[in-house]
């Protein structure tokens, strides 16, 4: 996936949450939210690298964007 896919997935997820407003989520809405989050997660896999950090930092990692 390229950067456009990530931008599209991010925009779709944000728009869905914004349109939902401040009301309780139904089971169907949560299912759609989960689907959109899965798309976003898949789009980020090729763009983000998580690697351990050497040193005395417990449980820390560095997130960098792939070139």
PDB file of C-alpha atoms in Angstrom:
ATOM      1  CA  UNK A   1       0.000   0.000   0.000  1.00  0.00           C
ATOM      2  CA  UNK A   2       1.242   3.481  -0.672  1.00  0.00           C
ATOM      3  CA  UNK A   3       0.908   6.758   1.194  1.00  0.00           C
ATOM      4  CA  UNK A   4      -2.361   7.515  -0.582  1.00  0.00           C
ATOM      5  CA  UNK A   5      -3.901   4.377   0.888  1.00  0.00           C
ATOM      6  CA  UNK A   6      -2.848   5.433   4.368  1.00  0.00           C
ATOM      7  CA  UNK A   7      -4.216   8.938   3.854  1.00  0.00           C
ATOM      8  CA  UNK A   8      -7.505   7.522   2.548  1.00  0.00           C
ATOM      9  CA  UNK A   9      -7.821   5.028   5.398  1.00  0.00           C
ATOM     10  CA  UNK A  10      -7.064   7.745   7.937  1.00  0.00           C
ATOM     11  CA  UNK A  11      -9.583  10.151   6.390  1.00  0.00           C
ATOM     12  CA  UNK A  12     -12.302   7.480   6.283  1.00  0.00           C
ATOM     13  CA  UNK A  13     -11.739   6.532   9.916  1.00  0.00           C
ATOM     14  CA  UNK A  14     -11.740  10.146  11.096  1.00  0.00           C
ATOM     15  CA  UNK A  15     -14.846  11.026   9.085  1.00  0.00           C
ATOM     16  CA  UNK A  16     -16.741   8.016  10.438  1.00  0.00           C
ATOM     17  CA  UNK A  17     -15.922   8.855  14.054  1.00  0.00           C
ATOM     18  CA  UNK A  18     -16.734  12.551  13.553  1.00  0.00           C
ATOM     19  CA  UNK A  19     -20.047  11.766  11.861  1.00  0.00           C
ATOM     20  CA  UNK A  20     -20.967   9.423  14.704  1.00  0.00           C
ATOM     21  CA  UNK A  21     -20.947  12.211  17.238  1.00  0.00           C
ATOM     22  CA  UNK A  22     -21.279  11.885  20.984  1.00  0.00           C
ATOM     23  CA  UNK A  23     -23.757   9.040  21.263  1.00  0.00           C
ATOM     24  CA  UNK A  24     -23.452   5.356  22.200  1.00  0.00           C
ATOM     25  CA  UNK A  25     -22.145   3.009  19.512  1.00  0.00           C
ATOM     26  CA  UNK A  26     -24.385   0.211  18.211  1.00  0.00           C
ATOM     27  CA  UNK A  27     -23.007  -3.241  17.456  1.00  0.00           C
ATOM     28  CA  UNK A  28     -23.199  -2.544  13.705  1.00  0.00           C
ATOM     29  CA  UNK A  29     -21.396   0.780  14.112  1.00  0.00           C
ATOM     30  CA  UNK A  30     -18.671  -0.880  16.183  1.00  0.00           C
ATOM     31  CA  UNK A  31     -18.269  -3.523  13.492  1.00  0.00           C
ATOM     32  CA  UNK A  32     -17.819  -0.809  10.844  1.00  0.00           C
ATOM     33  CA  UNK A  33     -15.382   1.023  13.119  1.00  0.00           C
ATOM     34  CA  UNK A  34     -13.378  -2.192  13.526  1.00  0.00           C
ATOM     35  CA  UNK A  35     -13.327  -2.665   9.741  1.00  0.00           C
ATOM     36  CA  UNK A  36     -12.066   0.886   9.194  1.00  0.00           C
ATOM     37  CA  UNK A  37      -9.431   0.471  11.902  1.00  0.00           C
ATOM     38  CA  UNK A  38      -8.252  -2.760  10.272  1.00  0.00           C
ATOM     39  CA  UNK A  39      -7.887  -0.935   6.946  1.00  0.00           C
ATOM     40  CA  UNK A  40      -5.876   1.805   8.647  1.00  0.00           C
ATOM     41  CA  UNK A  41      -3.684  -0.756  10.416  1.00  0.00           C
ATOM     42  CA  UNK A  42      -3.017  -2.587   7.152  1.00  0.00           C
ATOM     43  CA  UNK A  43      -2.120   0.693   5.438  1.00  0.00           C
ATOM     44  CA  UNK A  44       0.350   1.602   8.187  1.00  0.00           C
ATOM     45  CA  UNK A  45       2.231  -1.694   8.058  1.00  0.00           C
ATOM     46  CA  UNK A  46       4.246  -0.626   5.023  1.00  0.00           C
ATOM     47  CA  UNK A  47       4.868   2.888   6.304  1.00  0.00           C
ATOM     48  CA  UNK A  48       5.902   2.477   9.925  1.00  0.00           C
ATOM     49  CA  UNK A  49       8.823   0.621  11.410  1.00  0.00           C
ATOM     50  CA  UNK A  50       8.890  -0.102  15.134  1.00  0.00           C
ATOM     51  CA  UNK A  51      12.291  -1.050  16.432  1.00  0.00           C
ATOM     52  CA  UNK A  52      13.758  -1.507  19.919  1.00  0.00           C
ATOM     53  CA  UNK A  53      15.855   1.235  21.451  1.00  0.00           C
ATOM     54  CA  UNK A  54      19.206   0.309  22.948  1.00  0.00           C
ATOM     55  CA  UNK A  55      19.801   1.622  26.419  1.00  0.00           C
ATOM     56  CA  UNK A  56      18.220   1.735  29.848  1.00  0.00           C
ATOM     57  CA  UNK A  57      14.707   2.598  28.623  1.00  0.00           C
ATOM     58  CA  UNK A  58      12.249  -0.063  29.791  1.00  0.00           C
ATOM     59  CA  UNK A  59       9.745  -1.070  27.134  1.00  0.00           C
ATOM     60  CA  UNK A  60      10.545   1.884  24.902  1.00  0.00           C
ATOM     61  CA  UNK A  61      10.564   1.818  21.134  1.00  0.00           C
ATOM     62  CA  UNK A  62      11.127   4.281  18.341  1.00  0.00           C
ATOM     63  CA  UNK A  63       8.634   4.709  15.527  1.00  0.00           C
ATOM     64  CA  UNK A  64       9.978   5.941  12.215  1.00  0.00           C
ATOM     65  CA  UNK A  65       8.357   6.298   8.830  1.00  0.00           C
ATOM     66  CA  UNK A  66       9.746   4.076   6.106  1.00  0.00           C
ATOM     67  CA  UNK A  67      11.443   5.854   3.238  1.00  0.00           C
TER      68      UNK A  67
END
